[in-house]
Coordinates of C-alpha atoms and ligand atoms in Angstrom, one line a residue:
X924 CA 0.4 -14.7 29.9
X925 CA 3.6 -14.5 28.8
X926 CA 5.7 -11.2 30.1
X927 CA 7.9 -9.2 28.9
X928 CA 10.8 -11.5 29.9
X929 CA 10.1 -14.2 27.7
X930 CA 13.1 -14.4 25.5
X931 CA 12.9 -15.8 21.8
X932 CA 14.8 -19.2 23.1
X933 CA 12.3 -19.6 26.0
X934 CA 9.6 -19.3 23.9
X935 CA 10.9 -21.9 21.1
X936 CA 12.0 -24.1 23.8
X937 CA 8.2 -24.2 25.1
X938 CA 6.9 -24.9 21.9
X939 CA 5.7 -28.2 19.3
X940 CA 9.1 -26.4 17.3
X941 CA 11.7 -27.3 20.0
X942 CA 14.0 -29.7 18.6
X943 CA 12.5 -29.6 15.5
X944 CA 13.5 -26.7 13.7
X945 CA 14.3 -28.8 10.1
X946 CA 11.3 -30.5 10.5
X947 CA 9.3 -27.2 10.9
X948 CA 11.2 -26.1 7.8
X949 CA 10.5 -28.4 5.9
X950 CA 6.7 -28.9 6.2
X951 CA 6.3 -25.0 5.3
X952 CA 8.4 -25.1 2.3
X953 CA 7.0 -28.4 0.7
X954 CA 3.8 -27.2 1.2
X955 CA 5.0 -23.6 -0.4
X956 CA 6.5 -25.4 -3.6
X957 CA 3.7 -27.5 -4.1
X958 CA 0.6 -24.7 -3.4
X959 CA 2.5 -21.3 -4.0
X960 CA 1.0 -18.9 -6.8
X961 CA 2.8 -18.3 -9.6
X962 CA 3.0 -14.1 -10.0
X963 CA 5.3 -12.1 -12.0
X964 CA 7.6 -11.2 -9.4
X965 CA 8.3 -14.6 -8.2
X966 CA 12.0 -16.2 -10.1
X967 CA 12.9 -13.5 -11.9
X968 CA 15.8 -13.2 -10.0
X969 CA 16.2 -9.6 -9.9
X970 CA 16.2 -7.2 -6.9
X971 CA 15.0 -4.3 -8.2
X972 CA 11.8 -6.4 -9.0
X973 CA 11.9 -7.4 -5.4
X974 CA 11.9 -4.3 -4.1
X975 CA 8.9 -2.6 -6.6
X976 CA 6.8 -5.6 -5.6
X977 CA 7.5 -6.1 -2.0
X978 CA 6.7 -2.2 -1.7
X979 CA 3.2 -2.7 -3.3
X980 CA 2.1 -5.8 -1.3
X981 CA 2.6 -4.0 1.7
X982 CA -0.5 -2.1 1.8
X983 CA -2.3 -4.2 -1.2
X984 CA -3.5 -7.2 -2.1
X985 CA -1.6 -9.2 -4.2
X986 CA -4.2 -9.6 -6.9
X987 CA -4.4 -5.7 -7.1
X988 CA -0.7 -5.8 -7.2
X989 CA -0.3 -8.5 -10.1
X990 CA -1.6 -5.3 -12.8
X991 CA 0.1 -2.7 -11.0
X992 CA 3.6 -4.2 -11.0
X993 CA 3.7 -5.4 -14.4
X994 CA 2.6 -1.8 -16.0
X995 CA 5.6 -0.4 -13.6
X996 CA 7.8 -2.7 -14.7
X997 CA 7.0 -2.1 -18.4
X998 CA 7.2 1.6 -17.8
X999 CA 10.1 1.7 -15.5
X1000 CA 12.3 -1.6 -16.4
X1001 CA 15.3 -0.8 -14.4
X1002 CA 16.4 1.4 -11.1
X1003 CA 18.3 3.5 -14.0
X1004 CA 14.8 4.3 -15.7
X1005 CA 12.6 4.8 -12.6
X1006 CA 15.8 7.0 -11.3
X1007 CA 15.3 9.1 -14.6
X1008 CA 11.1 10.0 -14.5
X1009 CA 10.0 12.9 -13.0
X1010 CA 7.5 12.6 -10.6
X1011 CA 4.3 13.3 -11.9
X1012 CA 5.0 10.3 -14.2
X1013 CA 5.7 8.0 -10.8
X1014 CA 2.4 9.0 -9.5
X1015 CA 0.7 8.2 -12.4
X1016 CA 1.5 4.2 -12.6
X1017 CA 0.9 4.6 -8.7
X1018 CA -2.4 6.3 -9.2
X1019 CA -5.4 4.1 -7.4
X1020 CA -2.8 2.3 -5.4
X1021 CA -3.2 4.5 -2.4
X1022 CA -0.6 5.4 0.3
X1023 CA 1.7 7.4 -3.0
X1024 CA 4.3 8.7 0.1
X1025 CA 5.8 4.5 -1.5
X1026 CA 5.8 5.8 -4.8
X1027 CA 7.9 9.1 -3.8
X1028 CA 10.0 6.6 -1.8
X1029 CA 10.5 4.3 -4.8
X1030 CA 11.7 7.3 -6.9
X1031 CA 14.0 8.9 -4.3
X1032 CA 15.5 5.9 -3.5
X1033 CA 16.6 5.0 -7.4
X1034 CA 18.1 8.0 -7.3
X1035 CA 20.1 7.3 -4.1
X1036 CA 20.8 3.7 -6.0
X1037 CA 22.1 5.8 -9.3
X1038 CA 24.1 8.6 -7.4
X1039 CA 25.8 6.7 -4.9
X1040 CA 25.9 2.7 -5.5
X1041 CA 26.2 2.6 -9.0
X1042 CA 22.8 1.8 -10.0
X1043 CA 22.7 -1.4 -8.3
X1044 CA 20.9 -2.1 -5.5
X1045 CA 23.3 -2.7 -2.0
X1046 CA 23.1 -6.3 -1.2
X1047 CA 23.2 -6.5 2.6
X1048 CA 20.3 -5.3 4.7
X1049 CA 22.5 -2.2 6.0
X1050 CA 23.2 -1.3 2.8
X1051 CA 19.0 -1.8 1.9
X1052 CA 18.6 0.3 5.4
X1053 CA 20.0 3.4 4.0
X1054 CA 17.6 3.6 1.4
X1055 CA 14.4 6.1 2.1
X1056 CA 11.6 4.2 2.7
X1057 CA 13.6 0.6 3.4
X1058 CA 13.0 -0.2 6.8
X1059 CA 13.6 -4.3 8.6
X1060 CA 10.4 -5.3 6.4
X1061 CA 11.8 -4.5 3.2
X1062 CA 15.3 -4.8 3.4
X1063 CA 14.5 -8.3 4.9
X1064 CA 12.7 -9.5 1.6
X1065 CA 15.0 -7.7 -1.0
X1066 CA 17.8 -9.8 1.6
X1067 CA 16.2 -12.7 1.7
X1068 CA 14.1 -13.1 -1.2
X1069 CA 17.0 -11.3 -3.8
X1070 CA 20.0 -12.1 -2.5
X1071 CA 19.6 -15.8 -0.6
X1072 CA 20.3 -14.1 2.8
X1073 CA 19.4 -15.5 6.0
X1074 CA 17.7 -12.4 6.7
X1075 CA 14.0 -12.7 9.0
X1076 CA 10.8 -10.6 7.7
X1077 CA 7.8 -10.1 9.6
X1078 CA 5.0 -8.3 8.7
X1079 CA 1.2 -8.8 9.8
X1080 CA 0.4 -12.3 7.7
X1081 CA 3.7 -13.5 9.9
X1082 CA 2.6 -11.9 13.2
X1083 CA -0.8 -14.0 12.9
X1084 CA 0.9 -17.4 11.8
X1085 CA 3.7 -17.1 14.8
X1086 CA 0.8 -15.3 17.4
X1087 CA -0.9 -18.8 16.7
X1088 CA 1.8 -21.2 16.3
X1089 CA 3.4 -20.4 19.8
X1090 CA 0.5 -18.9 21.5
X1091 CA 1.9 -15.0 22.0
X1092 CA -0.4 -12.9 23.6
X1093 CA -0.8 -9.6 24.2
X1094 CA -0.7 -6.8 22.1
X1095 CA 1.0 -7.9 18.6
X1096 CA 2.7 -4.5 18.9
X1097 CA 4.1 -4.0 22.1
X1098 CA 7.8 -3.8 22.1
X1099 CA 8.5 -7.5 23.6
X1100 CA 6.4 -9.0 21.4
X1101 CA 8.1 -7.5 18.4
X1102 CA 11.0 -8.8 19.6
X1103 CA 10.0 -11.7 20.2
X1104 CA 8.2 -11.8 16.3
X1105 CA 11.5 -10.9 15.1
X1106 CA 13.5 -13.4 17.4
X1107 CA 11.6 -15.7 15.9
X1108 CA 11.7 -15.3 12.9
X1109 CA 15.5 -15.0 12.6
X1110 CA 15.9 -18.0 14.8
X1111 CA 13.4 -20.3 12.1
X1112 CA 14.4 -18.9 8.7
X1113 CA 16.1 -21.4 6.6
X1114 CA 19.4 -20.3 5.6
X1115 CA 19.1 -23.1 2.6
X1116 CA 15.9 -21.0 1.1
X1117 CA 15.6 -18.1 3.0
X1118 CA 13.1 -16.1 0.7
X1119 CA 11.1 -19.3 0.0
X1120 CA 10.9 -19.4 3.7
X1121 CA 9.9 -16.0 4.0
X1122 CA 7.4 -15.9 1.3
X1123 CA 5.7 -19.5 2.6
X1124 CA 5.2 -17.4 5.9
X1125 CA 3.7 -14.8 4.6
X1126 CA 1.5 -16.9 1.8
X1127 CA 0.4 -19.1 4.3
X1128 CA -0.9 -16.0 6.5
X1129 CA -2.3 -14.9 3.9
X1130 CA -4.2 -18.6 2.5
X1131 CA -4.6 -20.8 5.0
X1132 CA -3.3 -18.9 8.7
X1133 CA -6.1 -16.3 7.9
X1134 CA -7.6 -13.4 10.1
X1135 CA -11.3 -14.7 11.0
X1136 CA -11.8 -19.1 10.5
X1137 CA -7.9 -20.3 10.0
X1138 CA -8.2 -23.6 7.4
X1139 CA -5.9 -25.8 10.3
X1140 CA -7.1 -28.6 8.7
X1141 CA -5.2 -27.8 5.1
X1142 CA -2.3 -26.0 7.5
X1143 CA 0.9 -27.7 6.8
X1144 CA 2.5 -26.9 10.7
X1145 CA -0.4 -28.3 12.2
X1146 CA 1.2 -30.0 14.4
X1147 CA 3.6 -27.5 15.6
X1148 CA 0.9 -25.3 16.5
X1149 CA -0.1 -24.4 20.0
X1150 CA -3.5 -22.2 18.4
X1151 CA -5.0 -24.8 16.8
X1152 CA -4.1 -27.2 20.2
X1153 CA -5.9 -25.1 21.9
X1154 CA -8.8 -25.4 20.1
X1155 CA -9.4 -21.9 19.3
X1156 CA -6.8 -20.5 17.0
X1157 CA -9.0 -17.2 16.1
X1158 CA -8.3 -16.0 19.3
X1159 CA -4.6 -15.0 18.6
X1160 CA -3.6 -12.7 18.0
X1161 CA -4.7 -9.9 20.1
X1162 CA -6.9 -7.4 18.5
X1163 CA -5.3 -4.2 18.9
X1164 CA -8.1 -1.6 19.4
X1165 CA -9.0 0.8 16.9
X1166 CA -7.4 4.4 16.6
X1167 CA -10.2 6.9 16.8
X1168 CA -11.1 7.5 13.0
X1169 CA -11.5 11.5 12.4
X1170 CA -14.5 13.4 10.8
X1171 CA -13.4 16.0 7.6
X1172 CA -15.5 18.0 5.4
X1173 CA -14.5 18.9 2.0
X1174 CA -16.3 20.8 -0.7
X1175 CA -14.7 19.7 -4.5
X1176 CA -15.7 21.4 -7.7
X1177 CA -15.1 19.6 -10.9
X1178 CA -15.2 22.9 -13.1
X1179 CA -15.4 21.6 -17.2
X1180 CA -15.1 23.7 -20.1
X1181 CA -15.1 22.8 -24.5
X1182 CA -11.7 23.1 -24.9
X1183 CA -9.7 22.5 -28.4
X1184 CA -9.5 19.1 -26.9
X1185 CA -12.9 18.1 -26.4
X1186 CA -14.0 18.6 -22.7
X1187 CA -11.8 19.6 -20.4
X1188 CA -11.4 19.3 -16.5
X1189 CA -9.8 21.4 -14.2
X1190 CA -7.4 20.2 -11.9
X1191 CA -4.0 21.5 -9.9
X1192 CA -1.6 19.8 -7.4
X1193 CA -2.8 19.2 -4.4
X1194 CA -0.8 21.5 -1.7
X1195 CA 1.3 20.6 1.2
X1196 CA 1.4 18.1 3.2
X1197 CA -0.5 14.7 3.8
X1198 CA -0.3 11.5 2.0
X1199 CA -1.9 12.6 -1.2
X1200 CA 0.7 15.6 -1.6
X1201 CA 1.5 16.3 -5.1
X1202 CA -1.8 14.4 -6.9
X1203 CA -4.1 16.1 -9.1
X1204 CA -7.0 17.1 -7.6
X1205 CA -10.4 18.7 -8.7
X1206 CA -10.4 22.1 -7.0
X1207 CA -10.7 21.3 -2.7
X1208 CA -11.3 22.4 0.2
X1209 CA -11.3 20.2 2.9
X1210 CA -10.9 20.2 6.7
X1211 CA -11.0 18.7 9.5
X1212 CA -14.7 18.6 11.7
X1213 CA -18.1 18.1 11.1
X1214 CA -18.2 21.8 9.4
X1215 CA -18.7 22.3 5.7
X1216 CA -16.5 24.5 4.2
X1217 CA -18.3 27.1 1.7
X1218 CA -18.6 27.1 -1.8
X1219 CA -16.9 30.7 -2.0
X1220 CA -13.7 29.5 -0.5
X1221 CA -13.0 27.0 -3.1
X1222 CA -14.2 30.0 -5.7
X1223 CA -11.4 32.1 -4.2
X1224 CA -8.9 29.7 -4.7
X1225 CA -9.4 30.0 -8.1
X1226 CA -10.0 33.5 -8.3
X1227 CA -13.2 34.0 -9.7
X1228 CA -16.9 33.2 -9.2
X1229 CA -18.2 30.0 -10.8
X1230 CA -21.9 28.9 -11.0
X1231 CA -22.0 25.8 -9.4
X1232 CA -24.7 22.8 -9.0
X1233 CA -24.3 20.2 -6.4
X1234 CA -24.5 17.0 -8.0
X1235 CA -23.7 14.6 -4.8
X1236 CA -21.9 13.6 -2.1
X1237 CA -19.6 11.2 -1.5
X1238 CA -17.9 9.1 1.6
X1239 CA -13.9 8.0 1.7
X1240 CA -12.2 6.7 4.4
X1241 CA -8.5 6.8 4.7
X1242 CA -6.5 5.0 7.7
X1243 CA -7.7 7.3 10.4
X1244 CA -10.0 10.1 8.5
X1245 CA -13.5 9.6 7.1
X1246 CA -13.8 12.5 5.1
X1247 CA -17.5 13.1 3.5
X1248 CA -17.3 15.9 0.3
X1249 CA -20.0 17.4 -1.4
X1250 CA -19.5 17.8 -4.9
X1251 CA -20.3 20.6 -7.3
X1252 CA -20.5 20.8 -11.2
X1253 CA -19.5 24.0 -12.8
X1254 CA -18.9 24.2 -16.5
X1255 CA -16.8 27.9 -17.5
X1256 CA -16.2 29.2 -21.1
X1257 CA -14.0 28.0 -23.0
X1258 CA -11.6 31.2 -22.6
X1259 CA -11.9 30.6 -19.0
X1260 CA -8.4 31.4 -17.2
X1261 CA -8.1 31.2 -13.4
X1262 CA -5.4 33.7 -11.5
X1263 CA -4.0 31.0 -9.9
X1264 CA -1.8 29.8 -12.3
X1265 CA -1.4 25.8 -10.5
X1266 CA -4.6 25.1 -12.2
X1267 CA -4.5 23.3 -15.8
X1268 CA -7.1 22.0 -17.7
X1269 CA -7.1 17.7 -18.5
X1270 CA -8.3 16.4 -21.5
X1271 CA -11.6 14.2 -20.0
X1272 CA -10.1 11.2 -22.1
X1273 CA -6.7 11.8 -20.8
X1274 CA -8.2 11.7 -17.1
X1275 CA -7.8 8.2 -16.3
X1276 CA -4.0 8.1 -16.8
X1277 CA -3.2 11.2 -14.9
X1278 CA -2.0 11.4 -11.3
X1279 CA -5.0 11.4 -9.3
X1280 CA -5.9 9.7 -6.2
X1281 CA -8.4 7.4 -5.8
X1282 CA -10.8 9.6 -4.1
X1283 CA -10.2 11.9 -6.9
X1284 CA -11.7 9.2 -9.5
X1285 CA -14.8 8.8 -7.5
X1286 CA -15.7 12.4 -7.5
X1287 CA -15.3 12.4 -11.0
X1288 CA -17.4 9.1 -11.7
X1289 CA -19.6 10.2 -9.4
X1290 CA -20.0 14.1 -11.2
X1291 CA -20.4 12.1 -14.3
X1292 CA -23.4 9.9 -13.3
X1293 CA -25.9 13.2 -13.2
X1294 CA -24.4 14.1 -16.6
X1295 CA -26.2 12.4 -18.7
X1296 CA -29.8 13.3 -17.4
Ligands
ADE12 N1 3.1 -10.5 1.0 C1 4.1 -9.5 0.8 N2 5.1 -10.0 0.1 C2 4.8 -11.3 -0.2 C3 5.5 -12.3 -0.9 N3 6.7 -12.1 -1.4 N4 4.9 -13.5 -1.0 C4 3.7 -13.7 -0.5 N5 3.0 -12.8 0.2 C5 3.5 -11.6 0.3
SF4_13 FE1 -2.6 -21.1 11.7 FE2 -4.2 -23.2 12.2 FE3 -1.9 -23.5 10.9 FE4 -1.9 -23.0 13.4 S1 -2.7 -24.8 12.5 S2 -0.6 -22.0 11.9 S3 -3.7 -21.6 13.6 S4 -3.7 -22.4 10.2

């Protein structure tokens, strides 16, 4: 196994690369101009576009991505207009993408760009690095990918491809391999096409490198590849063991009333804290455990008693939580008013383009399914 010691040039020197740097180059980036996917991020040559869709493909798939980013861009075309909305608009184009503290990071960070850089985004990855929510990942794409820098990127598709190519074991995330992930890939991008470069990395992680039954035999670095020498490429990387995923309990009401605009659904911010802070939720309770919290506690958050039928349950499981809620149906009179004055009543139509989260869409899917019985 190879130690902690093992610098990046020991490592190259050991490997089917050694010597051979342009030829490595070159077999990625033919393959990645012949085979790459054409998406609407790709050429357009601008960095704000860069960054919006290198901040959504880092938790989503890039087919999920290809919608999202183009109905951002419409909405927000420009750092100057994204700088400008206020958040509950941000949210809403974010809304089913999951993991919104990127969204609140997108919109902070125009705002840094506006204030302080002139609306244009710094061009040099310690300028990208000031910037909340640019870390190496990001500033390394917007470097490389925007601005023809020789900057290295690594995120998990690259961690597989260079795990396999120069047989790196150990845990993918211990500090020496980072290093040496990182060594890497400074030491192999091509300052000719260094976003190309970058991006054939990553697509080939994500196309032909993958996860469970690599395609080696498609695999343009073949035969730089100490994995698929070995015979067993799957192997590498290392799987890191799983964080211990927690049990929560919530109980949600979806409280409707006839309102002047048609049916109507109650819904307030959601408080403090966590990833989801600041969506629209059905009125919650949740916490942490195996206990249920009672249907009276979410009726005191709203200040009165509601009549309330449980119309289901549902499961949703977040990076470490697996939170299970009941759900309750409760329709109020149409002068209904709540003492809590962070509640405010939706339109039903007007639903699907609010800021909710995902989880918040299934409970209301899910309390619509027993209404029509
Ligand atoms: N994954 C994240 N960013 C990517 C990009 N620019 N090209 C291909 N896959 C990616
Ligand atoms: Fe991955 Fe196989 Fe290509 Fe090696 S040869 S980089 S294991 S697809």
């Amino acid at each position: 196994m190879r130690g902690a010691g093992a610098g990046v040039s020991e490592v190259l020197a050991a490997s089917a690369v050694a010597g051979r740097v342009d030829a490595f180059q070159r077999a990625l980036l033919s393959w990645f101009w012949r085979e790459r996917r054409e998406l609407p991020w790709r050429g357009v040559g601008d960095p704000y576009a860069t960054w919006v869709s290198e901040i959504m493909l880092q938790q989503t798939q890039v087919v999920t991505v290809v919608d999202y980013f183009q109905r951002w861009m419409a909405r927000f075309p420009d750092v100057a207009a994204l700088a400008a909305a206020n958040e509950e608009e941000v949210l809403e184009q974010w809304s089913g993408l999951g993991y919104y503290r990127r969204a609140r990071f997108l919109h902070r960070a125009a705002k840094v760009i506006v204030e302080e850089h002139g609306g244009e985004l710094p061009s040099t990855l310690e300028g990208l690095r000031t910037l909340p929510g640019v870390g190496p990942y990001t500033a390394g794409a917007i470097a490389s990918i925007a601005f023809g820098l020789p900057a290295p990127i690594v995120d998990g598709n690259v961690i597989r491809v260079f795990a396999r190519l120069f047989a790196i074991e150990g845990d993918p995330r211990s500090t020496a391999n980072q290093k040496s992930f990182w060594g890497l890939a400074e030491a192999l991008v091509d300052p000719q096409n260094p976003g190309d470069f970058n991006e054939a990395l990553m697509e080939l992680g994500a196309r032909v490198c993958t996860p469970r039954s690599p395609a080696c035999l498609l695999c343009p670095v073949r035969e730089f590849c100490a994995g698929f020498a070995s015979g067993e490429p799957e192997a590498l990387p290392e799987v890191a063991r799983r964080s211990a995923v927690k049990p929560m309990r919530a109980v949600a009401v979806v409280v409707t009333r006839q309102g002047r605009r048609g049916k109507e659904l109650l819904v307030g911010p959601r408080d403090a804290g966590g990833l989801l802070a600041g969506m629209l939720e059905f009125p919650t309770v949740e916490r942490e455990g195996k206990r249920w919290p009672k249907l009276d506690e979410v009726a005191s958050l709203l200040g009165m008693k509601v009549v309330a039928e449980e119309v289901g349950e549902l499961t949703h499981v977040f990076s470490h939580r697996r939170l299970l809620t009941r759900i309750f149906a409760a329709e109020v009179g149409s002068e209904a008013t709540f003492a809590d004055e962070r509640w405010r009543w939706v339109p039903e139509r007007e639903l699907s383009q609010a800021a909710i989260s995902a989880l918040t869409r299934k409970i209301y899917e899910r309390s619509k399914q027993l209404e029509t019985t």
